[in-house]
XYZ file of C-alpha atoms in Angstrom:
521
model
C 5.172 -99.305 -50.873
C 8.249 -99.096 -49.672
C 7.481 -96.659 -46.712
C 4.036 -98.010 -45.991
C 6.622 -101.166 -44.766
C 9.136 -99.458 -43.136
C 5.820 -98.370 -40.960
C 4.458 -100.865 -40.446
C 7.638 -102.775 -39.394
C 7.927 -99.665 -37.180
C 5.120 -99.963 -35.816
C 4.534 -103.677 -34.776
C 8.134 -103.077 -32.957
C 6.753 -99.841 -31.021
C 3.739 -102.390 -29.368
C 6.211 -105.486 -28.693
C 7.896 -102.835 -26.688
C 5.357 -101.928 -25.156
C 3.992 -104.993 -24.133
C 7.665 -105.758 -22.706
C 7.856 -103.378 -20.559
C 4.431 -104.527 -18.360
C 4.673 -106.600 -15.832
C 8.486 -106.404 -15.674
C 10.537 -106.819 -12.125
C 11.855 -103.313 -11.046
C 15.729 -103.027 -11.826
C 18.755 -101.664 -9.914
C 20.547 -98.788 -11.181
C 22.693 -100.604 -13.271
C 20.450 -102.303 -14.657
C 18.479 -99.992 -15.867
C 21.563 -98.125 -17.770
C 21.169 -100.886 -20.075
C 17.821 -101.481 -20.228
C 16.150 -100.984 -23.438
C 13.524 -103.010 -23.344
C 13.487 -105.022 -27.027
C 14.547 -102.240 -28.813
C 17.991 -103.184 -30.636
C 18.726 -100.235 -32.375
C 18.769 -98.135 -28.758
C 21.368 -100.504 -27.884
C 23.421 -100.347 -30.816
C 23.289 -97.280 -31.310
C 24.458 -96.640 -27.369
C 27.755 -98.997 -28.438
C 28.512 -96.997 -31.240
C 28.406 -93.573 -29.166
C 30.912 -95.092 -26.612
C 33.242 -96.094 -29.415
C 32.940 -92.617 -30.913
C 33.639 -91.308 -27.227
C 36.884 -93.959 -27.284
C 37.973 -92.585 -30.292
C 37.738 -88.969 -29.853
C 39.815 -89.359 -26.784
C 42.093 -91.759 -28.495
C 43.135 -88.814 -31.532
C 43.688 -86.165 -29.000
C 46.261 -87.982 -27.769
C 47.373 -88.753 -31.159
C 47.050 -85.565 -32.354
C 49.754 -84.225 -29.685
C 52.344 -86.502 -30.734
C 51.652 -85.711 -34.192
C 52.733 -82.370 -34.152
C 55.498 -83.132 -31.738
C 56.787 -85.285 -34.222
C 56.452 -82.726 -37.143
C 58.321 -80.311 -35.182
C 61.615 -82.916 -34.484
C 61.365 -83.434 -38.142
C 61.532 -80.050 -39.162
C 64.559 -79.437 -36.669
C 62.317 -77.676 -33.915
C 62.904 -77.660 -30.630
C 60.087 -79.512 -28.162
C 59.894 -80.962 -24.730
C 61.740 -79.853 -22.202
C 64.663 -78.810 -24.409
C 62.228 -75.996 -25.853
C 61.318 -75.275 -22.162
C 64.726 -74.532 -21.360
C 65.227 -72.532 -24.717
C 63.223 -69.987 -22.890
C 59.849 -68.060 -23.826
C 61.784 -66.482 -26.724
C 62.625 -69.355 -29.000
C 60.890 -69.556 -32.050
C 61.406 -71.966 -34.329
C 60.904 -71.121 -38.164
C 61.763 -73.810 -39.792
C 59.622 -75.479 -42.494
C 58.558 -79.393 -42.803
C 56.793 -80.384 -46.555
C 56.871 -76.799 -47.486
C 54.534 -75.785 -44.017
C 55.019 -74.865 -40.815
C 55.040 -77.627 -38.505
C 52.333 -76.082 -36.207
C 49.875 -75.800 -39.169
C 49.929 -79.519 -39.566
C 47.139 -80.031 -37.067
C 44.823 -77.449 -38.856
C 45.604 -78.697 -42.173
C 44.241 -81.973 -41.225
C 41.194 -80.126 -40.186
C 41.306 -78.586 -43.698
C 41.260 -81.482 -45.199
C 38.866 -83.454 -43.285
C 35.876 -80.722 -43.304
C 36.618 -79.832 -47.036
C 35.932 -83.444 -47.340
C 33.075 -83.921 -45.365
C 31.335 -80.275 -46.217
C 31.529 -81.649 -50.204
C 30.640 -85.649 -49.975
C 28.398 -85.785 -46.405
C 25.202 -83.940 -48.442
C 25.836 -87.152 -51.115
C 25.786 -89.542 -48.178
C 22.329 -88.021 -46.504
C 20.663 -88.474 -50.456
C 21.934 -91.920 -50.065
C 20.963 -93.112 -46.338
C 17.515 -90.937 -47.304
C 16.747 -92.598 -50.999
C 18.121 -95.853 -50.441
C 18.055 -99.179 -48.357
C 22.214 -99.005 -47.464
C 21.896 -97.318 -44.513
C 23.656 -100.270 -42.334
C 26.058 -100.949 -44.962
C 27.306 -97.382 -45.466
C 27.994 -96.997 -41.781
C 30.025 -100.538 -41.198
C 31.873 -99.594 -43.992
C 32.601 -95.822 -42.308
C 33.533 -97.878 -39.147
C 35.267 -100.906 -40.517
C 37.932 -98.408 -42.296
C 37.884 -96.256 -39.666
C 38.906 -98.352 -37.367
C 41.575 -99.884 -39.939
C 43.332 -96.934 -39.734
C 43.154 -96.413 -36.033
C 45.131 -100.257 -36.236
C 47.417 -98.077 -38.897
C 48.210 -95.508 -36.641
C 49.793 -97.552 -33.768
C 52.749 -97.489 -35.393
C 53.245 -93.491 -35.338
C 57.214 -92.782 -35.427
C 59.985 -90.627 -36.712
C 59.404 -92.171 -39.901
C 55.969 -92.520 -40.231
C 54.218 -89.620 -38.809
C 53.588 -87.847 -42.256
C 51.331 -90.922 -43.833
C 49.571 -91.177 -40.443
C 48.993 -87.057 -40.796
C 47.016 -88.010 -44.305
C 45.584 -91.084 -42.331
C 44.089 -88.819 -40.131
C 42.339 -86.579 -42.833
C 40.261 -89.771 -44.213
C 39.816 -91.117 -40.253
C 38.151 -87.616 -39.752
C 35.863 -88.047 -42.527
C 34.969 -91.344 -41.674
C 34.130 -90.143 -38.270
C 32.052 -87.864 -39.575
C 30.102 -90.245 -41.607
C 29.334 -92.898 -38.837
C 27.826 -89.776 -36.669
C 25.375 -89.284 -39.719
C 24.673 -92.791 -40.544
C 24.055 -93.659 -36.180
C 22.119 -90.271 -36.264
C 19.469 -91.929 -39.178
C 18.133 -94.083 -36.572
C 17.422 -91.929 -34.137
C 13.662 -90.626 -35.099
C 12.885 -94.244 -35.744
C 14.178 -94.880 -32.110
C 11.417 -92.282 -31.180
C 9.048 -93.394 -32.770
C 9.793 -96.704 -31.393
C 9.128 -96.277 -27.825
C 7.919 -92.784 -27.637
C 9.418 -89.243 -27.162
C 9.026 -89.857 -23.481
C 11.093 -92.918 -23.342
C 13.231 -91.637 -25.633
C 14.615 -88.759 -23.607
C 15.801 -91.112 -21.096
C 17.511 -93.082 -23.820
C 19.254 -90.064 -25.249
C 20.415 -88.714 -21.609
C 21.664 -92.449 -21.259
C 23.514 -92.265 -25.067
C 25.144 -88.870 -23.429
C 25.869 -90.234 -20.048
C 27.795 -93.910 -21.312
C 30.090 -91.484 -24.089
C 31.081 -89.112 -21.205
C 31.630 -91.852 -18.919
C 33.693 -93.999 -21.387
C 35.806 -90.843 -22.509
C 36.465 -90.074 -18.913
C 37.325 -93.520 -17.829
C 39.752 -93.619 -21.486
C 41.393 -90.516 -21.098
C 42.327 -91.564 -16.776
C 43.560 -95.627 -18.303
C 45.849 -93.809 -20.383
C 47.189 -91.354 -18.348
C 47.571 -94.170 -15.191
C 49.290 -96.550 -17.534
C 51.545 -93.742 -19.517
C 52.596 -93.092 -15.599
C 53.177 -96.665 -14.939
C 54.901 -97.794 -17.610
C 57.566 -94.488 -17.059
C 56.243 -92.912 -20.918
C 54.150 -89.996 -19.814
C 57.019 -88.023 -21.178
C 57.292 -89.833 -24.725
C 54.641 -88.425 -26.348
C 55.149 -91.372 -29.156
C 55.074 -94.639 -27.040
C 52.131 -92.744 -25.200
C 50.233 -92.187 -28.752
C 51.131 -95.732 -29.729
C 49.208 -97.194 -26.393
C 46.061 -95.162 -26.208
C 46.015 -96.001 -30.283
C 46.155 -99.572 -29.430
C 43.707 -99.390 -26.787
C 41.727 -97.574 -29.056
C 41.817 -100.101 -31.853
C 40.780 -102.553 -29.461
C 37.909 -101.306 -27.853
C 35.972 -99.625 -31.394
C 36.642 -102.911 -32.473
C 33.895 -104.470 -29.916
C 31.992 -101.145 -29.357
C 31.466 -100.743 -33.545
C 31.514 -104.760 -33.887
C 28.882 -105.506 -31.381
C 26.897 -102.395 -32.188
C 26.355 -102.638 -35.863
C 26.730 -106.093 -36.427
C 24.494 -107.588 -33.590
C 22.056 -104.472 -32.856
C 21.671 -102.013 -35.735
C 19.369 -103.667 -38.484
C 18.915 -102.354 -41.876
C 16.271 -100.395 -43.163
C 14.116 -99.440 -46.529
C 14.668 -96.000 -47.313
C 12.778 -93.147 -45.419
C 11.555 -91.769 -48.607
C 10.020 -92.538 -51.598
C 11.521 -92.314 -54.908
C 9.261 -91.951 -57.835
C 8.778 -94.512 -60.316
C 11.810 -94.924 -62.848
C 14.702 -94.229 -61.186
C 17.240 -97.033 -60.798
C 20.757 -95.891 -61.317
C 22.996 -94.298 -58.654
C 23.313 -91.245 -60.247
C 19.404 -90.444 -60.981
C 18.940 -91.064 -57.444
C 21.383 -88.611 -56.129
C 20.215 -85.719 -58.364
C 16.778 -86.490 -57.424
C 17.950 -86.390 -53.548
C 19.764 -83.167 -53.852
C 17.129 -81.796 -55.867
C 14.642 -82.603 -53.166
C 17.519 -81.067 -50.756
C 16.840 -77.669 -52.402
C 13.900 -77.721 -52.290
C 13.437 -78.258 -48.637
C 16.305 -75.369 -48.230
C 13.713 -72.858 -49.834
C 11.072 -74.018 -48.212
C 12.536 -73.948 -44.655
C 13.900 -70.204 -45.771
C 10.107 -68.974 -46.591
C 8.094 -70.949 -44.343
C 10.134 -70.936 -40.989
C 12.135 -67.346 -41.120
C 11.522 -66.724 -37.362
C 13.005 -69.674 -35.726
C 14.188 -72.597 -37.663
C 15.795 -70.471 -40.542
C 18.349 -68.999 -38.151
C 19.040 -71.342 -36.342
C 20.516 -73.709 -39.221
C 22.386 -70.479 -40.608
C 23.495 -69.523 -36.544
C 24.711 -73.525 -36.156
C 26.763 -73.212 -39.630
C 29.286 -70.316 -37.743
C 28.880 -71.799 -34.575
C 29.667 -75.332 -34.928
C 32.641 -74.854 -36.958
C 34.128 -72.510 -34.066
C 33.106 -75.510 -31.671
C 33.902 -78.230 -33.959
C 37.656 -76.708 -34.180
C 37.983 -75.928 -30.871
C 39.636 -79.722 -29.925
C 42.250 -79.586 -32.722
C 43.505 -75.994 -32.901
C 43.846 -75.875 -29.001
C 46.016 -79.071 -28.994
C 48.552 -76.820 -31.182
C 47.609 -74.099 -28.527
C 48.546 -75.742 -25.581
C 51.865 -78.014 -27.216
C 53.277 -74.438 -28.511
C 52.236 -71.826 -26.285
C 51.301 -73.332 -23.029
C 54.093 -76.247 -23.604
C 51.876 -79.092 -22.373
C 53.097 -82.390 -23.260
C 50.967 -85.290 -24.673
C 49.549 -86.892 -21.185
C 49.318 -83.640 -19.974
C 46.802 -82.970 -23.102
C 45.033 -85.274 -21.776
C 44.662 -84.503 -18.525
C 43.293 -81.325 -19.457
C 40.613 -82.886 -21.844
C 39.371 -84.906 -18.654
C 39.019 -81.996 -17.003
C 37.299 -80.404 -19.669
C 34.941 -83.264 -19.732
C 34.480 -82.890 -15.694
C 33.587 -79.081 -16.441
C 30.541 -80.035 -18.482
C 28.775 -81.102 -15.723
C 28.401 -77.992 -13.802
C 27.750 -76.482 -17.313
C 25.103 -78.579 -17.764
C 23.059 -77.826 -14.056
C 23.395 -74.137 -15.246
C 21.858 -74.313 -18.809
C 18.159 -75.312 -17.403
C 18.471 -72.315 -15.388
C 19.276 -69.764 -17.415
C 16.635 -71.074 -20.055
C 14.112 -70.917 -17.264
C 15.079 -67.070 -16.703
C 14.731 -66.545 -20.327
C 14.564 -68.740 -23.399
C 16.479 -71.075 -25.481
C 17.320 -69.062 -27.929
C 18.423 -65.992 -25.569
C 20.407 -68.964 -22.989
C 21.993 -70.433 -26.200
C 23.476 -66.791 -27.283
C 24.796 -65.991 -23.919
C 25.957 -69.604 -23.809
C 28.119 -68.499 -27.274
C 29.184 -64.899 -25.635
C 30.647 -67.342 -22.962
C 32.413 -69.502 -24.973
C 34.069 -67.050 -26.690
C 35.557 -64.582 -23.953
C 36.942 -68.061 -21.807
C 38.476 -68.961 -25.673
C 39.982 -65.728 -25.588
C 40.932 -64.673 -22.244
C 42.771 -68.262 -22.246
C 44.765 -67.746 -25.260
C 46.106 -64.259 -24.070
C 46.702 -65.122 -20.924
C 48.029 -69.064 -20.569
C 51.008 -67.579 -22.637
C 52.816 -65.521 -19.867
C 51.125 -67.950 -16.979
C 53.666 -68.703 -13.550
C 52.786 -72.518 -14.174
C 51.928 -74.320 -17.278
C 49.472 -76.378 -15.157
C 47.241 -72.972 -14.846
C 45.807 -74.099 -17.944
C 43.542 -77.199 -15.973
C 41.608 -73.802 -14.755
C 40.941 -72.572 -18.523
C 39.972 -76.227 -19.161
C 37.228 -76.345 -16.918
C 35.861 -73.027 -17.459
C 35.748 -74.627 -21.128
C 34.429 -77.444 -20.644
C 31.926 -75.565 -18.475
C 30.741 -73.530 -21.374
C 30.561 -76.333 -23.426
C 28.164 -78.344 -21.025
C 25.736 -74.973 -21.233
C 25.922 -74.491 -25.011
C 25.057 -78.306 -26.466
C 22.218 -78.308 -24.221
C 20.491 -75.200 -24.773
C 21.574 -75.605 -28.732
C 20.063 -78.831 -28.499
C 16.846 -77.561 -26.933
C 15.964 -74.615 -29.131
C 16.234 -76.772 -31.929
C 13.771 -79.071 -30.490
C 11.515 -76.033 -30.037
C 11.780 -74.926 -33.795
C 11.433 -77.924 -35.911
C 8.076 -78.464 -37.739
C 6.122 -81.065 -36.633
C 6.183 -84.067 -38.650
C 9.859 -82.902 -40.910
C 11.976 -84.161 -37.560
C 13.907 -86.797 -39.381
C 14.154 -84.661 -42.602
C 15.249 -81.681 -40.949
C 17.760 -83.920 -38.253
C 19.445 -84.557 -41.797
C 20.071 -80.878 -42.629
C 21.183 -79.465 -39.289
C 24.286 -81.895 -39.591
C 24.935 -81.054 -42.874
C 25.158 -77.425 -41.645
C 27.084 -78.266 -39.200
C 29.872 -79.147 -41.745
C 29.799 -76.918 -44.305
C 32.184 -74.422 -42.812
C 34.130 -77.017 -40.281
C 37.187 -76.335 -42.595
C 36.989 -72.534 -42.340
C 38.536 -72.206 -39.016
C 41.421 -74.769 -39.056
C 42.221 -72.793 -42.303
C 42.744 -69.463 -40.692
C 44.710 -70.783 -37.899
C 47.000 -72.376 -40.438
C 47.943 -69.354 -42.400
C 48.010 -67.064 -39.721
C 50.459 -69.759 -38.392
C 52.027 -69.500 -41.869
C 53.053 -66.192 -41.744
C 54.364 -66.072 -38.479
C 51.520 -64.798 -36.567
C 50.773 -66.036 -32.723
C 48.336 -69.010 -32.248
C 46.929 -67.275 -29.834
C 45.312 -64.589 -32.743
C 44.211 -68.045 -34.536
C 42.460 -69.311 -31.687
C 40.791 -65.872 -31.745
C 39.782 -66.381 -34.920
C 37.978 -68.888 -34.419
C 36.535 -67.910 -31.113
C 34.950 -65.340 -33.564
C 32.438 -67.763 -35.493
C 30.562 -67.978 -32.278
C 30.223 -64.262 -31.779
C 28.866 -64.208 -35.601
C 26.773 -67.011 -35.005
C 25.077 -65.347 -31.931
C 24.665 -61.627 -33.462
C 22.605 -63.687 -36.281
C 20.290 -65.028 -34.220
C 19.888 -61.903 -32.026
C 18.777 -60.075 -35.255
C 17.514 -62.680 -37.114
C 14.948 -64.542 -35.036
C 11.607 -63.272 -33.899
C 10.292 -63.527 -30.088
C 10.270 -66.958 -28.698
C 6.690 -66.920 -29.053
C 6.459 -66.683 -32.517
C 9.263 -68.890 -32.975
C 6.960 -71.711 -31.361
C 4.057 -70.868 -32.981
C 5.700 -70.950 -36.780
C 7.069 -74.599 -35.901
C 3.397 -75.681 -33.943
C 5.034 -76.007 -31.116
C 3.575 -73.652 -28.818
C 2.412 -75.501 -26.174
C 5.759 -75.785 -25.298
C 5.578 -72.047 -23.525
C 3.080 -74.516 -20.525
C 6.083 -76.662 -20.112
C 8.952 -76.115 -17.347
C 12.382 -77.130 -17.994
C 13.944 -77.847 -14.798
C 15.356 -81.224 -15.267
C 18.874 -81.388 -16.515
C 18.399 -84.952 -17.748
C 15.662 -83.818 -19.917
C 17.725 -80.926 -20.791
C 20.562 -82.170 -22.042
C 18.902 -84.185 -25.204
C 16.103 -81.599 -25.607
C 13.714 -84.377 -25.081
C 13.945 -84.878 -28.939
C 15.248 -87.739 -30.980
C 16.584 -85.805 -33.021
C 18.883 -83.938 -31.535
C 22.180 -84.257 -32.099
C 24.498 -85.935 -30.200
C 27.441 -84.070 -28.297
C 30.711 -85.413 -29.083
C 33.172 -83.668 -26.979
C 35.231 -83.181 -28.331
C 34.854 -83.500 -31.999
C 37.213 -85.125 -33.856
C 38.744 -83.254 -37.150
């Protein structure tokens, strides 16, 4: 009963915006950014991808003066007194019984221990159950409680903000699962047509907002004569932070997002909590078996392929701010100058992946796409070290952030191309879950190689490596592309060009998931 009216609702919402959009004035191009013609939950959920774009930007920054701070505390040189220390200073010293350059990772530990155990809880939840809305204002409302928190970073405070940042990463995490529920329903709202627009619109506004975040700090760090303090400069773009997600979240869930019945049935006679969480994770099993004997060509791999390579990817943000403070010896607004031009490397990144896809397929473009990653991850981190100018490392950024603007795309895309007709939301649900159920593996290598005394540079090959696993898996996993269409019923796709990088970048799928670059740990 329950679904028949979550349907139906659906459905009388699909043809009043349908019958909207007749007969309507043509817009300018600005306009038409925000135009989503009666169909609330596109807009929220466009507000709440800007504030997770505000945010992400917001903890890099953080993040930097974090570990500056750990290493003053544990007696470390930093700045430009470790500068003129020389390239052979190394400081051993030990802060809460760890290395202060491990801090960083640990958090990342931490947060994707946290989120690998509880998210698959959540999904049963936001699946079985009507709280859908509720469970993600209360993700936001803490999370951005703690961003408030963390403006007041310091000498003396930097340790509680560390374990601050542990539950703010899991609480990111769980607002990108509860946003991502409403995205099939979004589809099926105003069509997959329609939809792709949306999605390249969702992508476009984060991008923009990070960009515009990451240059408003950096201009008023400059101004104000703190680019150098890496604290006052963490303390701003916190406060900035606070105050924007504030809106962005406010607006978006409060005014925009409405709740829903559950997706899914339960069957008669379950009531408590706990009955329907066994039941949902039974269910969850039961869909894992049946995607492993039903879909081994395409779909199987690709989970099992996203597991290794979105925990290298998912890593990458945290473990190279340690890279480039220690090694490199950026300071905090130079961090995040070299995350804008990360972000301003995507772009080029993403005009390429249509092309090679074209020349191949998705899943061949989305391998190469990993091969690439990995040797600009690794040819950075053994070279950056011993570079003339510390500033060499804007070069490495955009070569990354190029890389990273071919692989969500063509990730995005072959995904599209093996999901089963008629599981999309179902199987939307599982691909994030893999995507977390190794996040904490990397961070965890860096830290002990870190530990024991062992470059950074061999822990950011470490977790380059994930990527070259996840990549040799799906070379000798997956079948041809052909068959790989034809298990999901999709193979009418093999008619259809892909030439449009607007179309590319969101697969044309709801259900795709959306890129945060870079993700937060």
């Amino acid at each position: 009963m329950t679904n028949n009216s979550n349907t139906s609702n659906i459905a009388d919402k699909k043809e009043a915006a349908q019958l909207s959009s007749k007969d309507m004035p043509p817009l300018n191009c600005c306009e038409r950014l925000w135009d989503y013609q009666d169909t609330p939950e596109a807009k929220g959920y466009a507000l709440l991808s800007m504030g997770r774009g505000v945010a992400v930007m917001a903890n890099v920054v953080f993040n930097a003066a974090l570990l500056e701070l750990a290493q003053t505390a544990a007696g470390c040189l930093t700045g430009e007194e470790k500068e003129a220390a020389g390239e052979d200073y190394e400081c051993t010293n030990k802060i809460y019984g760890q290395n202060p350059l491990a801090l960083i990772s640990n958090i990342g530990v931490v947060t994707g221990l946290l989120s690998a155990f509880f998210m698959p809880f959540i999904g049963v939840i936001l699946d079985f159950t009507s709280y859908r809305r509720f469970i993600g204002m209360v993700f936001s409302i803490v999370f951005t409680l703690i961003q408030i928190i963390q403006i007041s970073i310091g000498p003396k405070t930097w340790f509680p903000m560390a374990i601050l940042q542990s539950i703010g990463g899991f609480c990111f995490a769980g607002m990108i699962m509860t946003s991502l529920a409403y995205l099939p329903e979004i589809c099926e709202l105003v069509g997959q047509e329609k939809h792709s627009k949306y999605t390249a619109r969702f992508t476009a506004k984060q991008f923009t907002i990070q960009a515009l975040f990451l240059m408003l700090v950096g201009g008023l760090s400059f101004a104000f004569g703190i680019a150098k303090n890496s604290t006052y400069t963490a303390r701003m773009a916190m406060g900035l932070n606070s105050f924007f997600i504030a809106i962005l979240f406010g607006v978006g869930w409060h005014k925009y997002m409405p709740s829903r019945p559950a997706s899914r049935p339960l069957p008669e006679g379950l009531r408590s909590c706990t009955s329907v969480v066994v039941y949902g994770l039974k269910q969850n099993i039961a869909t894992t078996k049946s995607i492993y004997h039903q879909y081994k060509k395409g779909l199987f791999w690709f989970l099992l392929a996203e597991v290794f390579a979105q925990s290298s990817v998912g890593a990458l943000t945290t473990l190279a701010v340690v890279y480039l403070n220690d090694v490199v010896g950026l300071n905090t607004a130079d961090v995040s100058l070299f995350f804008l031009v990360v972000l301003i490397g995507t772009i080029p990144g993403a005009r390429l992946a249509p092309i090679v896809t074209k020349r191949s397929n998705p899943n061949v473009a989305w391998q190469i796409s990993m091969v690439s990653l990995f040797i600009t991850i690794v040819v950075g981190a053994f070279t950056l070290g011993n570079a003339p100018n510390k500033y060499f490392s804007f070069v490495w950024g955009f070569f990354v952030g190029f890389n990273l603007g071919w692989f969500y795309p063509t990730e995005n895309l072959f995904f599209s191309c093996a999901l089963p007709k008629g599981s999309e939301a179902e199987i939307a649900g599982f691909r994030v879950i893999s995507s977390m159920i190794l996040s904490w593996l990397p961070p965890l290598l860096f830290s002990l190689m870190i530990s024991n005394g062992i470059d950074p540079k061999w822990g950011m090959m470490a977790m380059a490596v994930f990527l070259i696993f996840a990549a040799f898996l799906l070379a000798v996993g997956t079948g041809k592309w052909e068959d790989i269409l034809l298990e999901s019923g999709r193979s009418e796709a093999q008619d259809v060009e892909i030439d449009d990088a607007e179309i590319l970048l969101e697969s044309g799928r709801s259900e795709t998931q959306d890129v945060e670059i870079p993700n937060v740990q």
